[in-house]
Short mmCIF file of C-alpha atoms and ligand atoms in Angstrom, two decimals:
data_model
loop_
_atom_site.label_atom_id
_atom_site.label_comp_id
_atom_site.label_asym_id
_atom_site.label_seq_id
_atom_site.Cartn_x
_atom_site.Cartn_y
_atom_site.Cartn_z
CA MET Y 1 0.00 0.00 0.00
CA ALA Y 2 1.44 3.39 -0.93
CA GLU Y 3 2.11 5.91 1.80
CA PHE Y 4 3.00 9.61 1.91
CA GLU Y 5 5.49 11.24 4.26
CA ILE Y 6 3.83 13.88 6.44
CA LEU Y 7 4.15 15.63 9.79
CA ALA Y 8 3.35 13.41 12.74
CA PRO Y 9 0.91 15.14 15.10
CA LYS Y 10 2.30 15.88 18.54
CA ARG Y 11 0.43 15.86 21.83
CA GLU Y 12 2.35 18.99 22.99
CA ARG Y 13 0.50 21.16 20.46
CA ILE Y 14 -2.72 21.02 22.40
CA GLY Y 15 -4.63 23.58 24.31
CA HIS Y 16 -2.62 26.74 23.70
CA GLY Y 17 -3.85 29.97 22.25
CA GLY Y 18 -7.53 29.17 22.68
CA MET Y 19 -10.25 31.43 23.97
CA ARG Y 20 -9.26 32.91 27.30
CA VAL Y 21 -12.39 32.29 29.28
CA GLY Y 22 -13.07 34.64 32.15
CA PHE Y 23 -14.85 32.35 34.57
CA GLU Y 24 -14.68 35.20 37.10
CA ASP Y 25 -17.25 36.71 34.77
CA ILE Y 26 -19.81 34.09 35.84
CA ASP Y 27 -22.01 34.78 38.86
CA PRO Y 28 -21.11 31.88 41.22
CA ARG Y 29 -24.74 31.68 42.41
CA LEU Y 30 -25.95 30.68 38.96
CA ASP Y 31 -27.09 27.15 38.31
CA LEU Y 32 -25.33 26.61 34.99
CA VAL Y 33 -27.58 23.79 33.83
CA GLU Y 34 -30.69 25.95 34.43
CA GLU Y 35 -29.02 28.88 32.67
CA ILE Y 36 -28.12 26.80 29.63
CA VAL Y 37 -31.68 25.46 29.42
CA ARG Y 38 -33.05 29.02 29.72
CA LEU Y 39 -30.69 30.35 27.05
CA LYS Y 40 -31.54 27.48 24.72
CA ARG Y 41 -35.20 28.46 24.95
CA GLU Y 42 -34.60 32.22 24.61
CA MET Y 43 -32.17 31.90 21.70
CA ASN Y 44 -34.02 29.06 19.95
CA ALA Y 45 -30.81 27.04 20.19
CA VAL Y 46 -30.06 23.33 20.01
CA LEU Y 47 -27.16 21.75 21.90
CA LEU Y 48 -25.39 18.96 19.99
CA ALA Y 49 -22.76 16.87 21.81
CA HIS Y 50 -20.33 14.23 20.65
CA TYR Y 51 -20.03 10.97 22.62
CA TYR Y 52 -16.56 12.03 23.79
CA GLN Y 53 -17.87 14.96 25.84
CA ASP Y 54 -17.88 14.85 29.65
CA SER Y 55 -20.94 13.06 31.07
CA GLU Y 56 -22.44 16.28 32.48
CA ILE Y 57 -22.43 17.81 28.98
CA GLN Y 58 -23.89 14.67 27.38
CA ASP Y 59 -26.67 14.72 29.98
CA ILE Y 60 -27.91 18.21 29.03
CA ALA Y 61 -27.49 17.87 25.24
CA ASP Y 62 -30.51 17.74 22.92
CA TYR Y 63 -28.72 15.18 20.75
CA ILE Y 64 -25.65 13.04 21.33
CA GLY Y 65 -24.03 11.21 18.45
CA ASP Y 66 -21.02 10.29 16.36
CA SER Y 67 -19.78 12.67 13.72
CA LEU Y 68 -22.10 11.43 10.96
CA GLU Y 69 -25.20 11.47 13.18
CA LEU Y 70 -24.42 14.98 14.44
CA ALA Y 71 -23.89 16.27 10.90
CA ARG Y 72 -27.32 14.90 9.96
CA ARG Y 73 -28.94 16.20 13.17
CA SER Y 74 -27.61 19.69 12.51
CA GLN Y 75 -29.67 19.73 9.30
CA GLU Y 76 -32.83 18.35 10.85
CA THR Y 77 -33.14 20.91 13.62
CA GLY Y 78 -35.48 23.87 13.33
CA ALA Y 79 -33.31 25.88 15.77
CA GLU Y 80 -31.78 29.19 14.74
CA VAL Y 81 -28.59 28.61 16.71
CA ILE Y 82 -26.48 25.44 16.94
CA VAL Y 83 -24.25 25.12 20.01
CA PHE Y 84 -21.70 22.42 19.19
CA ALA Y 85 -20.08 20.62 22.11
CA GLY Y 86 -17.46 18.72 20.16
CA VAL Y 87 -14.35 19.74 18.30
CA HIS Y 88 -13.78 22.48 15.74
CA PHE Y 89 -14.09 20.38 12.55
CA MET Y 90 -17.49 19.10 13.76
CA ALA Y 91 -18.80 22.62 14.41
CA GLU Y 92 -17.43 23.68 11.01
CA THR Y 93 -19.30 20.79 9.40
CA ALA Y 94 -22.53 21.98 11.05
CA LYS Y 95 -21.91 25.49 9.67
CA ILE Y 96 -21.14 24.22 6.15
CA LEU Y 97 -24.41 22.27 6.12
CA ASN Y 98 -26.37 25.13 7.74
CA PRO Y 99 -25.01 28.39 6.31
CA LYS Y 100 -27.96 30.48 7.57
CA ARG Y 101 -27.72 29.28 11.19
CA GLN Y 102 -25.38 30.67 13.80
CA VAL Y 103 -22.97 27.95 15.01
CA LEU Y 104 -21.32 28.51 18.38
CA ILE Y 105 -18.42 26.51 19.81
CA PRO Y 106 -17.52 26.63 23.53
CA ASP Y 107 -13.74 26.73 22.92
CA MET Y 108 -12.09 27.61 19.59
CA ALA Y 109 -8.99 25.66 20.65
CA ALA Y 110 -10.89 22.36 20.59
CA GLY Y 111 -9.01 21.04 17.58
CA CYS Y 112 -8.06 17.54 16.46
CA SER Y 113 -4.60 16.05 15.79
CA LEU Y 114 -5.84 14.59 12.51
CA ALA Y 115 -7.07 17.97 11.28
CA SER Y 116 -3.92 19.83 12.37
CA GLY Y 117 -1.70 17.12 10.84
CA CYS Y 118 -3.20 17.76 7.40
CA PRO Y 119 -2.69 21.44 6.44
CA ALA Y 120 -4.55 22.52 3.30
CA PRO Y 121 -1.45 23.67 1.28
CA GLU Y 122 0.30 20.29 1.81
CA PHE Y 123 -2.89 18.39 1.05
CA LYS Y 124 -3.28 20.41 -2.16
CA ARG Y 125 0.29 19.40 -3.19
CA PHE Y 126 -0.48 15.78 -2.34
CA ARG Y 127 -3.49 15.88 -4.64
CA GLU Y 128 -1.53 17.59 -7.41
CA MET Y 129 1.07 14.82 -7.25
CA HIS Y 130 -1.67 12.23 -7.86
CA PRO Y 131 -4.13 13.84 -10.30
CA ASP Y 132 -5.68 10.50 -11.31
CA HIS Y 133 -6.70 9.66 -7.71
CA LEU Y 134 -10.10 10.42 -6.19
CA SER Y 135 -9.79 11.80 -2.69
CA ILE Y 136 -11.89 10.20 0.04
CA THR Y 137 -11.26 12.39 3.04
CA TYR Y 138 -12.14 11.62 6.65
CA ILE Y 139 -14.41 14.27 8.16
CA ASN Y 140 -11.70 14.95 10.79
CA CYS Y 141 -10.11 17.73 8.70
CA SER Y 142 -10.49 21.47 8.17
CA ALA Y 143 -13.13 23.07 5.93
CA GLU Y 144 -10.29 24.05 3.53
CA VAL Y 145 -9.23 20.39 3.18
CA LYS Y 146 -12.88 19.38 2.68
CA ALA Y 147 -13.09 21.94 -0.14
CA LEU Y 148 -10.05 20.28 -1.80
CA SER Y 149 -11.60 16.79 -1.48
CA ASP Y 150 -13.93 14.79 -3.69
CA ILE Y 151 -15.94 12.89 -1.07
CA ILE Y 152 -15.98 13.17 2.72
CA CYS Y 153 -16.53 10.12 4.90
CA THR Y 154 -16.82 9.30 8.57
CA SER Y 155 -15.75 6.09 10.29
CA SER Y 156 -19.35 4.86 10.10
CA SER Y 157 -19.86 5.71 6.41
CA ALA Y 158 -16.44 5.15 4.77
CA GLU Y 159 -16.78 1.49 3.84
CA ARG Y 160 -20.17 2.04 2.22
CA ILE Y 161 -18.80 4.94 0.17
CA ILE Y 162 -15.66 3.14 -1.01
CA ASN Y 163 -17.68 0.09 -2.05
CA GLN Y 164 -19.75 2.28 -4.40
CA LEU Y 165 -16.70 3.39 -6.41
CA PRO Y 166 -15.70 1.61 -9.63
CA SER Y 167 -13.08 -1.07 -8.88
CA ASP Y 168 -10.48 0.56 -11.16
CA GLN Y 169 -10.87 4.00 -9.53
CA LYS Y 170 -7.59 5.04 -7.85
CA ILE Y 171 -8.16 6.39 -4.34
CA LEU Y 172 -6.18 8.52 -1.94
CA PHE Y 173 -7.31 8.55 1.66
CA ALA Y 174 -6.54 11.27 4.23
CA PRO Y 175 -5.75 12.09 6.95
CA ASP Y 176 -5.93 8.99 9.22
CA ARG Y 177 -3.52 6.23 8.18
CA ASN Y 178 -4.93 3.66 10.63
CA LEU Y 179 -8.50 4.09 9.43
CA GLY Y 180 -7.20 4.13 5.83
CA ARG Y 181 -5.27 0.89 6.32
CA TYR Y 182 -8.27 -0.73 8.01
CA LEU Y 183 -10.57 0.32 5.13
CA ALA Y 184 -8.10 -0.87 2.51
CA ARG Y 185 -8.11 -4.29 4.14
CA LYS Y 186 -11.90 -4.39 4.52
CA THR Y 187 -12.69 -3.27 0.99
CA GLY Y 188 -9.72 -4.94 -0.74
CA ARG Y 189 -8.81 -1.59 -2.36
CA ASP Y 190 -5.28 -0.31 -2.73
CA MET Y 191 -5.32 3.22 -1.37
CA LEU Y 192 -2.68 5.92 -1.15
CA LEU Y 193 -2.58 6.99 2.52
CA TRP Y 194 -1.83 10.31 4.17
CA GLN Y 195 0.20 9.58 7.32
CA GLY Y 196 -1.91 11.27 10.02
CA THR Y 197 -2.89 9.72 13.35
CA CYS Y 198 -5.17 10.45 16.28
CA ILE Y 199 -3.17 11.18 19.44
CA VAL Y 200 -5.79 9.37 21.53
CA HIS Y 201 -6.26 6.17 19.54
CA GLU Y 202 -2.58 5.66 18.80
CA THR Y 203 -1.67 5.63 22.50
CA PHE Y 204 -3.54 2.50 23.60
CA SER Y 205 -1.04 0.00 24.89
CA GLU Y 206 -1.28 -3.39 23.24
CA ARG Y 207 0.76 -4.94 26.06
CA LYS Y 208 -1.59 -3.61 28.76
CA ILE Y 209 -4.64 -4.66 26.80
CA VAL Y 210 -3.22 -8.20 26.62
CA GLU Y 211 -2.78 -8.06 30.41
CA LEU Y 212 -6.39 -6.91 30.81
CA ARG Y 213 -7.60 -9.77 28.63
CA HIS Y 214 -5.90 -12.20 31.02
CA ARG Y 215 -7.53 -10.48 33.97
CA TYR Y 216 -10.98 -10.44 32.30
CA PRO Y 217 -10.98 -13.61 30.18
CA ASN Y 218 -14.67 -13.22 29.23
CA ALA Y 219 -14.38 -9.59 28.16
CA LEU Y 220 -14.57 -8.69 24.46
CA LEU Y 221 -12.06 -6.18 23.11
CA ILE Y 222 -13.81 -3.51 21.06
CA ALA Y 223 -11.89 -0.81 19.17
CA HIS Y 224 -12.33 2.27 16.99
CA PRO Y 225 -10.63 1.91 13.57
CA GLU Y 226 -8.37 4.89 14.37
CA CYS Y 227 -6.37 2.49 16.62
CA GLU Y 228 -3.08 1.00 15.42
CA GLU Y 229 -3.22 -2.07 13.20
CA SER Y 230 -1.57 -4.35 15.80
CA LEU Y 231 -4.35 -3.54 18.29
CA LEU Y 232 -7.11 -3.88 15.66
CA ASP Y 233 -5.76 -7.35 14.86
CA ARG Y 234 -6.57 -8.39 18.43
CA ALA Y 235 -10.05 -6.81 18.55
CA ASP Y 236 -13.26 -8.86 18.69
CA TYR Y 237 -15.20 -5.99 17.14
CA ILE Y 238 -14.12 -2.83 15.30
CA GLY Y 239 -16.51 0.05 14.65
CA SER Y 240 -17.27 3.76 14.72
CA THR Y 241 -18.29 5.30 18.03
CA SER Y 242 -22.00 4.62 17.52
CA ALA Y 243 -21.34 1.14 16.10
CA LEU Y 244 -19.39 0.26 19.27
CA LEU Y 245 -22.24 1.55 21.42
CA LYS Y 246 -24.79 -0.53 19.50
CA PHE Y 247 -22.57 -3.61 19.62
CA THR Y 248 -22.20 -3.50 23.41
CA HIS Y 249 -25.98 -3.22 23.76
CA GLU Y 250 -26.84 -6.04 21.37
CA SER Y 251 -24.03 -8.47 22.25
CA PRO Y 252 -24.82 -11.23 24.76
CA ALA Y 253 -21.38 -10.55 26.33
CA THR Y 254 -21.39 -8.66 29.63
CA GLU Y 255 -17.78 -7.38 29.83
CA PHE Y 256 -15.99 -5.17 27.33
CA ILE Y 257 -12.51 -3.65 27.12
CA VAL Y 258 -13.09 -0.36 25.30
CA ALA Y 259 -10.26 0.89 23.07
CA THR Y 260 -11.60 4.29 22.17
CA GLU Y 261 -12.09 7.63 23.92
CA SER Y 262 -13.45 6.96 27.39
CA GLY Y 263 -16.39 9.43 27.11
CA ILE Y 264 -18.43 6.85 25.20
CA ILE Y 265 -18.51 4.60 28.29
CA HIS Y 266 -21.10 6.94 29.84
CA GLN Y 267 -23.65 6.07 27.12
CA MET Y 268 -22.64 2.38 27.16
CA GLU Y 269 -23.39 2.22 30.88
CA LYS Y 270 -26.69 4.06 30.43
CA LEU Y 271 -27.80 1.79 27.60
CA SER Y 272 -26.65 -1.49 29.22
CA PRO Y 273 -26.74 -0.90 33.00
CA GLY Y 274 -25.89 -4.50 33.98
CA LYS Y 275 -22.70 -4.70 31.88
CA THR Y 276 -19.08 -3.89 32.76
CA PHE Y 277 -16.95 -1.55 30.67
CA ILE Y 278 -13.20 -1.39 31.17
CA ALA Y 279 -11.42 1.60 29.62
CA GLY Y 280 -8.52 0.57 27.38
CA PRO Y 281 -5.29 1.63 29.12
CA PRO Y 282 -2.84 4.04 27.50
CA GLN Y 283 0.94 3.35 27.31
CA GLU Y 284 1.89 5.40 30.37
CA GLU Y 285 0.18 4.85 33.69
CA SER Y 286 0.43 8.54 34.60
CA CYS Y 287 -1.23 9.84 31.46
CA ASN Y 288 -4.92 10.35 30.96
CA CYS Y 289 -4.44 9.67 27.27
CA ASN Y 290 -7.66 7.77 26.61
CA ASN Y 291 -9.37 11.15 27.03
CA CYS Y 292 -9.28 13.43 24.00
CA PRO Y 293 -7.69 16.64 25.36
CA TYR Y 294 -9.45 18.69 22.69
CA MET Y 295 -12.91 17.30 23.40
CA LYS Y 296 -12.31 17.78 27.10
CA LEU Y 297 -11.63 21.52 26.68
CA ASN Y 298 -15.40 21.99 26.65
CA THR Y 299 -17.04 22.62 30.02
CA LEU Y 300 -20.47 23.71 31.25
CA GLU Y 301 -18.97 27.14 32.01
CA LYS Y 302 -17.75 27.57 28.44
CA ILE Y 303 -21.06 26.34 27.00
CA TYR Y 304 -22.90 28.89 29.13
CA LEU Y 305 -20.49 31.70 28.16
CA CYS Y 306 -20.56 30.99 24.44
CA MET Y 307 -24.36 31.13 24.53
CA ARG Y 308 -24.50 34.24 26.67
CA ASN Y 309 -21.83 36.03 24.59
CA ARG Y 310 -22.90 34.52 21.26
CA ALA Y 311 -19.20 33.83 20.70
CA PRO Y 312 -16.96 32.20 19.64
CA GLU Y 313 -18.82 31.67 16.40
CA ILE Y 314 -17.83 29.56 13.39
CA ASP Y 315 -17.25 31.68 10.29
CA ILE Y 316 -16.08 30.19 6.98
CA PRO Y 317 -15.16 32.09 3.78
CA ALA Y 318 -17.78 31.74 0.99
CA ASP Y 319 -15.52 29.87 -1.48
CA VAL Y 320 -14.51 27.33 1.18
CA MET Y 321 -18.16 26.91 2.19
CA GLU Y 322 -19.13 26.07 -1.37
CA GLY Y 323 -16.33 23.55 -2.02
CA SER Y 324 -16.67 21.82 1.33
CA ARG Y 325 -20.46 21.55 1.02
CA ARG Y 326 -20.03 19.76 -2.30
CA SER Y 327 -17.79 17.01 -0.83
CA LEU Y 328 -19.90 16.71 2.34
CA ASN Y 329 -23.14 16.45 0.38
CA ARG Y 330 -21.64 13.62 -1.71
CA MET Y 331 -21.15 11.69 1.53
CA LEU Y 332 -24.72 12.39 2.66
CA GLU Y 333 -26.12 11.37 -0.73
CA MET Y 334 -24.09 8.15 -0.86
CA THR Y 335 -25.20 7.09 2.64
CA LYS Y 336 -28.94 7.92 2.57
P1 LIG F 401 -16.84 9.09 15.10
O1 LIG F 401 -17.07 9.34 13.65
O2 LIG F 401 -16.84 7.64 15.41
O3 LIG F 401 -17.72 9.93 15.93
O4 LIG F 401 -15.34 9.53 15.41
C1 LIG F 401 -14.97 10.85 15.55
C2 LIG F 401 -13.66 10.96 16.19
O5 LIG F 401 -13.13 12.02 16.32
C3 LIG F 401 -13.03 9.72 16.63
O6 LIG F 401 -11.88 10.01 17.31
FE1 LIG F 402 -9.35 14.08 16.86
FE2 LIG F 402 -8.58 11.88 18.09
FE3 LIG F 402 -9.80 13.76 19.49
FE4 LIG F 402 -11.16 12.29 17.70
S1 LIG F 402 -10.21 11.59 19.59
S2 LIG F 402 -11.27 14.52 17.96
S3 LIG F 402 -9.61 11.99 16.12
S4 LIG F 402 -7.79 13.95 18.46
#
């Protein structure tokens, strides 16, 4: 399988230069949950949250979902304002699909290592080097990269999209090399891969997961396809965030080792109260690396402030909006 040399994302890049939130600006007597509910009503706003958000955010959201479900939800709502508790590329997607609605994000610094590891100028060069390749691009990228892509996909829609393409169509896949490799194996297609990774999914320790399997011999190992190939080879089930959630509910098994961001365990426990979910351990004991540091930048305080201040707001230049909507709509059409 062909591969392309590109910057490896680094954990150190996270969390700097974001919105400086003045929490001192919040009256400490306020009940933030009540305030958010009140503002939602007054502003005609909907609160969308990804499964990787803290439990307290998931519990007040109008809709929780994976990236494909949230993109669809954003279009179905009648609300004037979308408050997106997720990461920047997800809020951008909501804006691209809903140009007339205001889209607010609690913290502008909530990025994604896959998106930052695939800058638009480099991606443009990559495409120019392979003009005969169609670009299937994972939704975890910037609006500019979406505008340079042919078809967008998510982890839950990628296989279906690739299988609809003519068998002689050359494909390049960006930015996640683990998901790309997994899809190439599943679909039997040779794909040119951009070498990006997710800082969360690449840090699960295979050795510690093997230890956990000895400790919980009846537990099934379930993993997101952004994990490394060696871990995926050991998994009993591989799927997108919502596919993992569904699997744990429908499976007769009662114990699961979960190799994806730990936020999803909240919904797994709610959906299957009698079952046991063991978070997949990262490589270093001291690190909290099965939490996405970008997703976890969002807090109730920041949700309240972004609604009260109507900022930060997602704003995308018109030409980028048009190009990115084209590639996103292809995904939505191909997965109806
Ligand atoms: P999902 O498409 O499964 O929601 O994944 C998004 C993501 O960022 C995974 O790390
Ligand atoms: Fe990006 Fe990984 Fe966080 Fe998902 S978990 S938003 S892929 S950094």
